[in-house]
Short mmCIF file of C-alpha atoms in Angstrom, two decimals:
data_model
loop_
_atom_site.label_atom_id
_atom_site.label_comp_id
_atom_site.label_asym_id
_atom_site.label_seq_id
_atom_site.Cartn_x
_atom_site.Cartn_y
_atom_site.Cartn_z
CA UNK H 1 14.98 -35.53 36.70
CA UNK H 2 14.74 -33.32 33.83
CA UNK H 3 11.26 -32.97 34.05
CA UNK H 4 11.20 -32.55 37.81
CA UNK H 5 13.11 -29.91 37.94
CA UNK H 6 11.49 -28.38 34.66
CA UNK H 7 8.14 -28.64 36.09
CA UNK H 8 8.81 -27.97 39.85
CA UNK H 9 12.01 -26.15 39.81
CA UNK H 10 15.56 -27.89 41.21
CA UNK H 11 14.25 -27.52 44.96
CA UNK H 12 12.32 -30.47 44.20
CA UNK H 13 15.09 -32.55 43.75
CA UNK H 14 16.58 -31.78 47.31
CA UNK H 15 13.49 -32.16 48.89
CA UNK H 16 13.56 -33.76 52.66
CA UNK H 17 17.17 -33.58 52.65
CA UNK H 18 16.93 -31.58 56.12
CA UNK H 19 14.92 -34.58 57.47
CA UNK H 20 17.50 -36.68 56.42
CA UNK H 21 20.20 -35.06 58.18
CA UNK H 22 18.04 -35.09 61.18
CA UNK H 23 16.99 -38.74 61.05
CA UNK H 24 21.06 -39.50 61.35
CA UNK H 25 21.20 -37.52 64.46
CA UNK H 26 18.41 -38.85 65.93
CA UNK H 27 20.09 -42.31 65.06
CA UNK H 28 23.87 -41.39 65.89
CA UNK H 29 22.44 -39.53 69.26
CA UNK H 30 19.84 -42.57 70.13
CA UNK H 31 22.74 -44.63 69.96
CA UNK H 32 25.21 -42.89 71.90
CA UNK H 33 22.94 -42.24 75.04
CA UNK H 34 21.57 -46.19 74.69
CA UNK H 35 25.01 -47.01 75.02
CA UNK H 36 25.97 -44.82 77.70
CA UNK H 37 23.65 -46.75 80.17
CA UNK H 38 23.45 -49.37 78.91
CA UNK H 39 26.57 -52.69 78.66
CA UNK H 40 26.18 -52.76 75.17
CA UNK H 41 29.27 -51.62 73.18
CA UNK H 42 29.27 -49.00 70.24
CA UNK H 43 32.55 -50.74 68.66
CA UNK H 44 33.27 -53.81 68.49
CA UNK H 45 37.34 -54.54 69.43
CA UNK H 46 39.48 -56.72 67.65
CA UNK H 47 39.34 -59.38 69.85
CA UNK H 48 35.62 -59.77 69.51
CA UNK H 49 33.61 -62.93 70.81
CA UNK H 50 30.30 -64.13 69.72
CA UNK H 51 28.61 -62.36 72.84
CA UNK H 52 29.97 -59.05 71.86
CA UNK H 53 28.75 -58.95 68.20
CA UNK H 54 25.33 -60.04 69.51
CA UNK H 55 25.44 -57.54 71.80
CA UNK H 56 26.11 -54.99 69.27
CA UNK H 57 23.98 -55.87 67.23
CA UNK H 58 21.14 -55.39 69.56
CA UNK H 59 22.58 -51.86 70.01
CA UNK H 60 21.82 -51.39 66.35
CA UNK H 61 18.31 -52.84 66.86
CA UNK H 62 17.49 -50.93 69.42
CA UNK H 63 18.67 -47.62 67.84
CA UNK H 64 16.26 -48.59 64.50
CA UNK H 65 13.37 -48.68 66.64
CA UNK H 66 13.79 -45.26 68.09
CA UNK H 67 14.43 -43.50 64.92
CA UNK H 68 11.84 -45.81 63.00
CA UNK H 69 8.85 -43.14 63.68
CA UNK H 70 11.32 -40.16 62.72
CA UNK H 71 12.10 -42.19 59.31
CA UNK H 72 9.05 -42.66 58.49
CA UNK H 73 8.57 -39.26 58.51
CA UNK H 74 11.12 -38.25 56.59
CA UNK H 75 10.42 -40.83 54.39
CA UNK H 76 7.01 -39.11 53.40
CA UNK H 77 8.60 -36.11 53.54
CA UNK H 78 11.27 -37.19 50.72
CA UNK H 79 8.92 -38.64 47.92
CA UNK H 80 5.83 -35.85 48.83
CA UNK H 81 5.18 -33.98 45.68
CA UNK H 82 6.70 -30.37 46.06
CA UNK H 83 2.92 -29.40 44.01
CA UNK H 84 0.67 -30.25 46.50
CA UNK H 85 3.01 -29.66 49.55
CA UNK H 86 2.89 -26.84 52.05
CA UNK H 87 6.37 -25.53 52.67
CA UNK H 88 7.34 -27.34 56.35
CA UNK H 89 9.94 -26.54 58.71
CA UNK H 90 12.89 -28.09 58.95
CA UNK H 91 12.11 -30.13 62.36
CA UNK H 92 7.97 -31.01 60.66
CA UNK H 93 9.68 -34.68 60.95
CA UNK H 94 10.47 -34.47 64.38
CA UNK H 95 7.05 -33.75 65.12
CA UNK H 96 5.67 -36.04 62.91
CA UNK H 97 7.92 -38.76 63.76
CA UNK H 98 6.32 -38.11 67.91
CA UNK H 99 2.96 -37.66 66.55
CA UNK H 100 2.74 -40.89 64.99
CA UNK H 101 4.30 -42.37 68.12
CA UNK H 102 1.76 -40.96 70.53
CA UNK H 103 -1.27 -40.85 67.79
CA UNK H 104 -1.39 -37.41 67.22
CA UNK H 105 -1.09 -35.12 64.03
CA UNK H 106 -2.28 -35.32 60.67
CA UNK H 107 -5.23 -37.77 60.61
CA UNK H 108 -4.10 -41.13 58.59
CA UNK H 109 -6.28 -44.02 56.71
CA UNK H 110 -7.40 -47.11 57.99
CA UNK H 111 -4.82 -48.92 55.61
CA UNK H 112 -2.10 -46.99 57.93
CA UNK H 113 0.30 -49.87 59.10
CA UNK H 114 0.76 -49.58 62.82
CA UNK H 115 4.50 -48.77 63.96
CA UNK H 116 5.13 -52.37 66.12
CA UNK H 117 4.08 -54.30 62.40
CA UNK H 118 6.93 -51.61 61.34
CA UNK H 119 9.58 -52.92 63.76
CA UNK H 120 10.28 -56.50 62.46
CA UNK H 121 11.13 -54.93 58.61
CA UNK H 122 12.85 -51.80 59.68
CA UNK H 123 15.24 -53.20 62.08
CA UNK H 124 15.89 -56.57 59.75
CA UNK H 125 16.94 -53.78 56.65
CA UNK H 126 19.11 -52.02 59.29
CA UNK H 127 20.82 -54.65 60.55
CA UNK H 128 21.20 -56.73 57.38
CA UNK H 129 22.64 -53.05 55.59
CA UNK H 130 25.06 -52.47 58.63
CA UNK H 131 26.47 -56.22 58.59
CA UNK H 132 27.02 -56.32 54.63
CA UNK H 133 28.31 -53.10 54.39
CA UNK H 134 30.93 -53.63 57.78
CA UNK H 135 32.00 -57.16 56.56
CA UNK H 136 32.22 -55.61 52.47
CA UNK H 137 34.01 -52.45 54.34
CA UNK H 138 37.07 -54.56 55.86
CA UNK H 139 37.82 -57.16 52.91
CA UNK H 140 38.14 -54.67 50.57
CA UNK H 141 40.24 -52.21 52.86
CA UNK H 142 42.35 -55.36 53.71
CA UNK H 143 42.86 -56.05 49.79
CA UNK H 144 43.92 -52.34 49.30
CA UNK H 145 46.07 -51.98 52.24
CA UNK H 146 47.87 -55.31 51.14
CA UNK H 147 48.30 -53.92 47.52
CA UNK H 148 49.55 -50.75 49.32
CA UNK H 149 52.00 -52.51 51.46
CA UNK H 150 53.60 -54.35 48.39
CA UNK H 151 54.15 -51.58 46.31
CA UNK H 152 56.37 -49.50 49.16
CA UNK H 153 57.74 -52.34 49.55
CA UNK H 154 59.02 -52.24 45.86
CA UNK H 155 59.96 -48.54 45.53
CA UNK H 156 60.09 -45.52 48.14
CA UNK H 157 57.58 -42.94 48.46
CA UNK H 158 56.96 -39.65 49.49
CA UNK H 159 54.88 -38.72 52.54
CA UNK H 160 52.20 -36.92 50.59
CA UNK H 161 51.71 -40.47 48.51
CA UNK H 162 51.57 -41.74 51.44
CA UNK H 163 48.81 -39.88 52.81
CA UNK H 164 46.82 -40.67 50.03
CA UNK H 165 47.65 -44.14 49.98
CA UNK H 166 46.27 -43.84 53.95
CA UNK H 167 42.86 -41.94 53.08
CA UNK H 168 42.15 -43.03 49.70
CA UNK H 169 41.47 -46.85 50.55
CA UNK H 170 39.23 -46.09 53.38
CA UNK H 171 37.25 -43.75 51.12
CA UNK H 172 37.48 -46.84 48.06
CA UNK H 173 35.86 -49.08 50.95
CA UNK H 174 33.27 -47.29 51.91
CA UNK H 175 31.87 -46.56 48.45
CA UNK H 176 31.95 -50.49 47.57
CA UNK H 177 30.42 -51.31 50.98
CA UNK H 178 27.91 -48.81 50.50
CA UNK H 179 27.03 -49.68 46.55
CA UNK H 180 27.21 -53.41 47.34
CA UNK H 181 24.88 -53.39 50.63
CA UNK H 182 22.38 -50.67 48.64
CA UNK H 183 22.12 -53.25 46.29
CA UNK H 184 21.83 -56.24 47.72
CA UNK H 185 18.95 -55.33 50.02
CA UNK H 186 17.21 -53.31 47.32
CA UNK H 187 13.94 -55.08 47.31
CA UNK H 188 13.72 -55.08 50.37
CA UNK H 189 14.23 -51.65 50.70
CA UNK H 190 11.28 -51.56 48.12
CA UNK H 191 9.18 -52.99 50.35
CA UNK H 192 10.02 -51.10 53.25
CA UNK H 193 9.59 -47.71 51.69
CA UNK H 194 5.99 -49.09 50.72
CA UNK H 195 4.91 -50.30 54.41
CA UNK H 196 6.27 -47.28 55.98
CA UNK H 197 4.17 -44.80 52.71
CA UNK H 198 0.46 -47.17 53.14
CA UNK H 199 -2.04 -44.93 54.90
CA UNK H 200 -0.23 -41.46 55.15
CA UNK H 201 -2.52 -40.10 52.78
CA UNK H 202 0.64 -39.42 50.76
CA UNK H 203 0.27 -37.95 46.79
CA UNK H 204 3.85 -38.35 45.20
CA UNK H 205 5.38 -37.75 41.68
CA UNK H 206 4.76 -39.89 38.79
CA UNK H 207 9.07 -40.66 38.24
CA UNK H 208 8.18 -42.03 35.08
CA UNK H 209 6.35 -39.09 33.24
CA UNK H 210 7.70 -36.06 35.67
CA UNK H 211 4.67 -34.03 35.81
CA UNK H 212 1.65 -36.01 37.07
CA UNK H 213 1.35 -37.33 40.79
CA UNK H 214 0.05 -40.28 42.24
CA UNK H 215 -1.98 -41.50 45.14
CA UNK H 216 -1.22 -44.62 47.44
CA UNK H 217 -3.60 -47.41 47.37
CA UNK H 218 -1.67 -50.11 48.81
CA UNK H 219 -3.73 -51.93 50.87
CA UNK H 220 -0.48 -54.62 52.08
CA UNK H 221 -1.41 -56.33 55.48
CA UNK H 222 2.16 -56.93 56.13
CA UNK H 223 5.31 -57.64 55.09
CA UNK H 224 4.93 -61.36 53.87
CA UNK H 225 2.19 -59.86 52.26
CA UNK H 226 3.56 -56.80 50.57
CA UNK H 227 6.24 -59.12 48.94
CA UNK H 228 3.75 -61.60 47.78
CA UNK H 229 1.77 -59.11 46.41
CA UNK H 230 4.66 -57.22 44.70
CA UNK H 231 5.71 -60.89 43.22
CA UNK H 232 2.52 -61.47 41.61
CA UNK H 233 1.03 -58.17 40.57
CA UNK H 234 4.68 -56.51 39.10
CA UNK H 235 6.68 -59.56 38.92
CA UNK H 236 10.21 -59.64 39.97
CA UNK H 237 11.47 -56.63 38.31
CA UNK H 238 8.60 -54.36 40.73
CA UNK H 239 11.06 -54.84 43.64
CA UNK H 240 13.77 -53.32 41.70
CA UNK H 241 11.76 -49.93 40.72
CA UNK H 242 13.98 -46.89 40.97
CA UNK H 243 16.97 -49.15 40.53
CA UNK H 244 18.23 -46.66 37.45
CA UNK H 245 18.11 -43.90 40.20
CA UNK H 246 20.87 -46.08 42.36
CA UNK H 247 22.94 -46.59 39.32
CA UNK H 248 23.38 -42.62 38.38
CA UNK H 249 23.80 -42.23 42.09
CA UNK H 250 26.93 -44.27 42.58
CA UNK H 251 28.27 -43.90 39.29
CA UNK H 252 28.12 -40.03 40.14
CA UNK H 253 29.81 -40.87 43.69
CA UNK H 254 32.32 -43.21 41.85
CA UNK H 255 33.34 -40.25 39.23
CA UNK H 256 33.80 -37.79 42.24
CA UNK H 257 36.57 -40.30 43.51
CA UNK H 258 38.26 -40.56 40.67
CA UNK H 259 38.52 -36.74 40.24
CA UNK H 260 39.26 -36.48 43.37
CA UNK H 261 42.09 -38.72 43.10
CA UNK H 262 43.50 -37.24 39.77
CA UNK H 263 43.29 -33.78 40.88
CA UNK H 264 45.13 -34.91 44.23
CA UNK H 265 47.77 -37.00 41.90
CA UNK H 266 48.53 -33.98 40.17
CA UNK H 267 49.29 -32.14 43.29
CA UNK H 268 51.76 -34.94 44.34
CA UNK H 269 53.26 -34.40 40.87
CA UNK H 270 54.02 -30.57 41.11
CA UNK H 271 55.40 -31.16 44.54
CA UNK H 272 57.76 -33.69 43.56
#
């Protein structure tokens, strides 16, 4: 990071972040209008049956595949080096993302993977990130709220404790659904990121030096063959490249809570 932002300036570090944002509505928005004709439900009540997860989650599958060709471009867009980049707008993923659906744009290789040998992956990373992170979300909300519950029970409290005993869980289950989903499905994130990259013609940074860039030679047929590749050629340890990068991520996301939570304790304290 230090030699990132030493070399290209800090931009570089915030690069495709407007893709990103745009990615999310094409997901929230794909969602919301596949819904709106369609039976399937966006929530799921609480008296759920088997048909109504599995309709749900074929909501969720269906919303993957329409923002698949807009990840992807973000995607490329995110770990492009900033030296050999032109400066794009903020929608170039949007018409990336419809040029690779239709076949148009910025000529690829022959190693490019087409977007239907994308689905399968994509959708099984969604899916897989949504359930763990959901299921992760409500047992660890449930343990907090329970802890909550038992200590009003034990001594009063004032309404500003217990606003933040009503927003701080949610925000304490979120972050461990998040961390724990990220990293359980990190290798396979690994090789997703590398399926959707093969072919683009993509040069990105060398993270472990800083100032050098790379080409991509991957020449993976598939997924099964990606990870057997991968598993032979780096070992186990090549799925979890870029792990350190996760690690500084949420323990920067954890400290934020915390401060958040002491500054907002201090509050309570003044008021009291």
């Amino acid at each position: 990071m230090y030699s990132f932002n030493k070399t290209q300036g800090p931009r570089a570090l915030w690069k495709g972040m407007g893709s990103t944002f745009i990615v999310q509505g094409v997901t929230l928005g794909a969602e919301g209008i596949i819904s709106e004709f369609t039976p399937l439900p966006r929530e799921v009540s609480h008296k759920w049956n088997p048909k109504q997860i599995g309709e749900h989650l074929l909501l969720k599958c269906l919303t993957y595949m329409v923002a698949m060709p807009f990840y992807s471009a973000s995607l490329i867009e995110t770990v492009q080096s900033e030296i050999i980049r032109d400066n794009t707008g903020i929608l170039e993923c949007v018409k990336e993302g419809i040029g690779r659906v239709i076949g148009l744009g910025v000529p690829h290789s022959k190693r490019l993977l087409p977007l239907f040998s994308l689905i399968f992956p994509t959708v099984l990373h969604g899916v897989l990130h949504y359930i763990i992170s959901s299921i992760i979300q409500k047992i660890v909300l449930l343990i907090l709220k329970r802890k909550t519950y038992n200590s009003h029970l034990a001594e009063s409290t004032s309404p500003m404790q217990n606003m933040l005993d009503a927003y701080f869980p949610e925000l304490i289950a979120n972050f461990a659904a998040s961390l724990c989903s990220d990293v359980i499905l990190y290798p396979l994130e690994t090789v997703l990121h590398r399926l959707h990259i093969q072919g683009t013609r993509t040069i990105i940074d060398n993270t472990d030096l800083g100032y050098e860039v790379l080409p991509i030679n991957t020449q993976y047929e598939g997924m099964r063959d990606c990870i057997n590749t991968i598993k032979q050629e780096e070992g186990v340890f090549g799925f979890y490249k870029g792990f350190g990068a996760v690690i500084i991520q949420y323990t920067l996301h954890a400290t934020i809570l915390q401060i958040t939570k002491m500054i907002y304790s201090t509050l309570l304290q003044n008021s009291i």
